[in-house]
C-alpha positions as MATLAB code, in Angstrom:
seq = 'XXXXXXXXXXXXXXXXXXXXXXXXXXXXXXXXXXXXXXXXXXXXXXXXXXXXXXXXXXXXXXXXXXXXXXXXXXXXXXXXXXXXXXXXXXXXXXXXXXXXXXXXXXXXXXXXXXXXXXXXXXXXXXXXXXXXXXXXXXXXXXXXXXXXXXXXXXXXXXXXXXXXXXXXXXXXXXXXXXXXXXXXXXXXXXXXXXXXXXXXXXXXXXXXXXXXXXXXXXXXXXXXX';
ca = [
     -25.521   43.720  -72.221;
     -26.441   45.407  -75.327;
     -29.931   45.746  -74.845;
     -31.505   47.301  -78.178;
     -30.371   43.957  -79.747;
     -33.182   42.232  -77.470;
     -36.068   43.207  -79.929;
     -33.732   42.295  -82.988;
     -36.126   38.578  -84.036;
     -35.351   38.627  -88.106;
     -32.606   41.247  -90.053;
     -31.861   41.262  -93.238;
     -28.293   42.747  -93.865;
     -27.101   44.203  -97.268;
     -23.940   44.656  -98.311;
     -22.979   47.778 -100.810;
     -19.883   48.082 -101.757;
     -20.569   50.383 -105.352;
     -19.608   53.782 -104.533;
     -16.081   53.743 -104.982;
     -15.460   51.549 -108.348;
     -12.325   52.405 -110.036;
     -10.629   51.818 -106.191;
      -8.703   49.107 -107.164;
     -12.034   47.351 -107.346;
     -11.835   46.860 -103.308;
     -14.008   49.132 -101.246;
     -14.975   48.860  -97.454;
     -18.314   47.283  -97.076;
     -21.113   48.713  -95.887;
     -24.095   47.423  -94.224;
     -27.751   48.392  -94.029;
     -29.694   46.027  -91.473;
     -33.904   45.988  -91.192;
     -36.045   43.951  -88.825;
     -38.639   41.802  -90.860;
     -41.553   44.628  -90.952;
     -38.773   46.680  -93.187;
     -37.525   49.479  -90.398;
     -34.222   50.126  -90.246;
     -32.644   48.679  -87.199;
     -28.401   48.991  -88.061;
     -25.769   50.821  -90.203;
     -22.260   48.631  -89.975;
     -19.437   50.463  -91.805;
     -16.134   48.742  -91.871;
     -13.032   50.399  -90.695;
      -9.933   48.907  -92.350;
      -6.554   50.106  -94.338;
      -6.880   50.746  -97.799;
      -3.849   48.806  -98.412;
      -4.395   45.985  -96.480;
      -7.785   45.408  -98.436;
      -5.933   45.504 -101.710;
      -3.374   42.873 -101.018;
      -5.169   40.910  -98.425;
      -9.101   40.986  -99.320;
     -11.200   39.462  -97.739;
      -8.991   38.311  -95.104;
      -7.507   41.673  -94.014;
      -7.468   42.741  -90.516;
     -10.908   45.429  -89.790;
     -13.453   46.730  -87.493;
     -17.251   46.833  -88.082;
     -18.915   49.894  -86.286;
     -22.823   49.047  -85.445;
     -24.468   52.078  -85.543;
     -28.106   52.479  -84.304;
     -29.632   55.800  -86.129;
     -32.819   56.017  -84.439;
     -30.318   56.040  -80.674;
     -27.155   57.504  -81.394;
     -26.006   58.513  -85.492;
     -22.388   59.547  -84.764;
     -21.410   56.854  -81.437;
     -21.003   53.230  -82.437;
     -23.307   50.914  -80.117;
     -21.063   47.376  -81.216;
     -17.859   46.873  -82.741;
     -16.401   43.674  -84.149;
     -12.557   42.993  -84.351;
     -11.832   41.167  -86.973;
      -7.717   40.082  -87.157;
      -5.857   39.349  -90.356;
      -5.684   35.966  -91.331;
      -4.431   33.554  -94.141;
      -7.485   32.473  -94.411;
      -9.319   29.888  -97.307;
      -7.153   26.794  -95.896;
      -7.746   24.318  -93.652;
      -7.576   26.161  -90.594;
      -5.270   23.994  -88.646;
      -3.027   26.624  -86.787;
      -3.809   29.886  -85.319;
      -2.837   32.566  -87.981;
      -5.429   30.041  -90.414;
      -8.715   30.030  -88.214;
     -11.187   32.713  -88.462;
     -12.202   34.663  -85.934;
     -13.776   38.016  -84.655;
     -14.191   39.892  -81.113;
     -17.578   41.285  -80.117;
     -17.438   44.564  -78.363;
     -19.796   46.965  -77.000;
     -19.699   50.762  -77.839;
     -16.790   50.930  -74.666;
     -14.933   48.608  -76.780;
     -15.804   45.840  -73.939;
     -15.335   42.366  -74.933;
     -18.811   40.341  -74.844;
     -18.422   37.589  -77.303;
     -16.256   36.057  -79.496;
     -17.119   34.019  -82.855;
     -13.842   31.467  -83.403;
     -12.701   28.682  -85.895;
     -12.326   25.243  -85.025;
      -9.510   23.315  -85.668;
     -10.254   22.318  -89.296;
     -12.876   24.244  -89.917;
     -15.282   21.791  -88.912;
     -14.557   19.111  -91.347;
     -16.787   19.088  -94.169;
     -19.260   21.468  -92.687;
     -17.955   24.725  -92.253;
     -18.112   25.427  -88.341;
     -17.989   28.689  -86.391;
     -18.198   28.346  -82.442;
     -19.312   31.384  -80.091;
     -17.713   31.896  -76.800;
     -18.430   34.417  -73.957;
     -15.019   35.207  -73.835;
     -12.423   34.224  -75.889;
     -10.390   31.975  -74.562;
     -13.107   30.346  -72.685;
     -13.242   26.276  -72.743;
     -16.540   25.491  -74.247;
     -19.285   26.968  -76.782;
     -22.457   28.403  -75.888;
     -23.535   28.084  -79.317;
     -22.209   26.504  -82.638;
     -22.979   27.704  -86.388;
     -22.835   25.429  -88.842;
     -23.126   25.396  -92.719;
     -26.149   23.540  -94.161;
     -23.898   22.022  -96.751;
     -20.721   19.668  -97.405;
     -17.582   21.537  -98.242;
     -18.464   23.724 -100.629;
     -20.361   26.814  -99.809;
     -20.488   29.448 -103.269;
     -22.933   30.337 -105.184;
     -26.016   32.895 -106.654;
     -28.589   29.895 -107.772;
     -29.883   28.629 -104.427;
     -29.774   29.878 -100.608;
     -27.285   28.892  -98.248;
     -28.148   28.397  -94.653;
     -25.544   28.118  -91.616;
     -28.118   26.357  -88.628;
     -26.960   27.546  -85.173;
     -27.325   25.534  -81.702;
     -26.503   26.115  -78.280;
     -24.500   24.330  -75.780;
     -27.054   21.383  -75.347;
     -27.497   20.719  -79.947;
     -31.029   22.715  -79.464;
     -31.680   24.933  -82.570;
     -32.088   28.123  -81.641;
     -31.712   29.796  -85.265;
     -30.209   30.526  -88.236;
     -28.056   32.835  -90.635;
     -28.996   32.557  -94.584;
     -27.232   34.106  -97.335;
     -30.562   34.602  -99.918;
     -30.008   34.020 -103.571;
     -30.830   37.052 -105.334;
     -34.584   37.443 -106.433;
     -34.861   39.150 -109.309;
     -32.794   40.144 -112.242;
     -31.162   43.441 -110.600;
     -30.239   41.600 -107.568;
     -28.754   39.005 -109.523;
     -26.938   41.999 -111.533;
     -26.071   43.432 -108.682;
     -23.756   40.480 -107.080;
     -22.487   39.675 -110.224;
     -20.894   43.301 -110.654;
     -20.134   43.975 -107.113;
     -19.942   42.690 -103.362;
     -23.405   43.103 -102.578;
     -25.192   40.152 -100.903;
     -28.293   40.126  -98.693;
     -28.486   37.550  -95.423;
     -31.122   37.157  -93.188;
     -30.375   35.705  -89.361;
     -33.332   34.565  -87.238;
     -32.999   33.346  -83.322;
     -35.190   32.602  -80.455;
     -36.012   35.437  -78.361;
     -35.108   34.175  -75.169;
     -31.080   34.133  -76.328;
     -29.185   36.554  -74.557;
     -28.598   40.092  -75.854;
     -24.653   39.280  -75.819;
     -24.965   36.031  -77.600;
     -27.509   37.897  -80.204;
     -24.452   40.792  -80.629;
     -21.963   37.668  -81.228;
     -24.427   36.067  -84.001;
     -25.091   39.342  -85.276;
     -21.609   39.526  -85.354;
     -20.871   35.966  -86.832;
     -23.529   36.592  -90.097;
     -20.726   39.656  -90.911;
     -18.006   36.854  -90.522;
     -19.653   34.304  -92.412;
     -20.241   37.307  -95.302;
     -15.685   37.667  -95.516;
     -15.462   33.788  -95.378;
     -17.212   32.491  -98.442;
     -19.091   35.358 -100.074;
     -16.757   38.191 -100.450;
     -15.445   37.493 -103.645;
     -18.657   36.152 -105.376;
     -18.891   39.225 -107.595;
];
């Protein structure tokens, strides 16, 4: 179990992807992630080829690296698999629905955030599983909105529940608020989230929502700017 993610209540994730413009205008993202007192909690960097961003952004195949500075700068503590897929369809077959592998830093499976068939209808669905593979959901996140999920003038909120429909959090994208926020995700990738659970969710279920807010970023917000 990944323990550190135990104290991990409210985060706020930020994605910068400015310091390579010029790059074919398609950078790896970067994450900074902060509890809700402001201390720094995460670094994510994504892995991923340079080429298979440019042709296939934002549904190209890559690995976040969770990095915990205050523990360990240079060894990642999670990763998340993400595989390439075709991505903004309907998600009826396998190489269409989303999905992403939680690892610990021994690149041991302990989660796994997947697309249902259809993408949930008209509210845009991820389920978490302990394994992949397994039968059943111990939790399901799902948009706050009918079909269409895009936008800088409002928030958008993805409510998550667990196995019995019980709310047990929730993953928000946050409109920008003020006029250099808003500048900056008009001219780039940058977006800010915020993910709140209860504290009594498991660590590994925490790592695989943690996980699914990074998913939920490639899905509908990648391309906002």
């Amino acid at each position: 179990k990944f323990e550190p993610l135990e104290a991990l209540a409210n985060a706020v994730a930020n994605a910068l992807d400015l310091d390579a413009l010029g790059a074919l205008g398609e950078t790896a993202n970067k994450y900074d992630v902060y509890t809700d007192d402001g201390g720094e909690k995460f670094k994510v960097i994504e892995k991923s080829e340079y080429l298979c961003r440019v042709c296939c952004a934002p549904n190209h195949a890559l690995q976040l690296h969770v990095f915990n500075p205050q523990e360990d700068s240079k060894n990642a503590s999670m990763i998340f698999d993400r595989p390439c897929k075709c991505g903004q369809c309907c998600a009826c077959c396998d190489i269409c629905k989303q999905e992403m592998t939680i690892m610990d830093g021994n690149s041991t499976e302990i989660g796994h955030v997947y697309q249902p068939f259809l993408g949930g209808g008209f509210s845009p669905t991820l389920q978490v599983m302990d394994r992949k593979g397994d039968d059943e959901p111990v939790a399901t996140i799902k948009a706050n909105a009918v079909c269409c999920i895009a936008g800088l003038c409002c928030d958008h909120t993805f409510e998550i529940e667990d196995a019995d429909g019980q709310n047990i959090g929730k993953i928000v994208k946050t409109k920008p608020s003020s006029l250099g926020e808003l500048a900056k995700e008009l001219t780039s990738d940058a977006d800010v989230f915020a993910i709140e659970f209860n504290k009594d969710v498991e660590p590994n279920r925490k790592a695989s929502l943690f996980g699914a807010l990074h998913l939920i970023d490639y899905m509908f917000f990648e391309n906002e700017g």
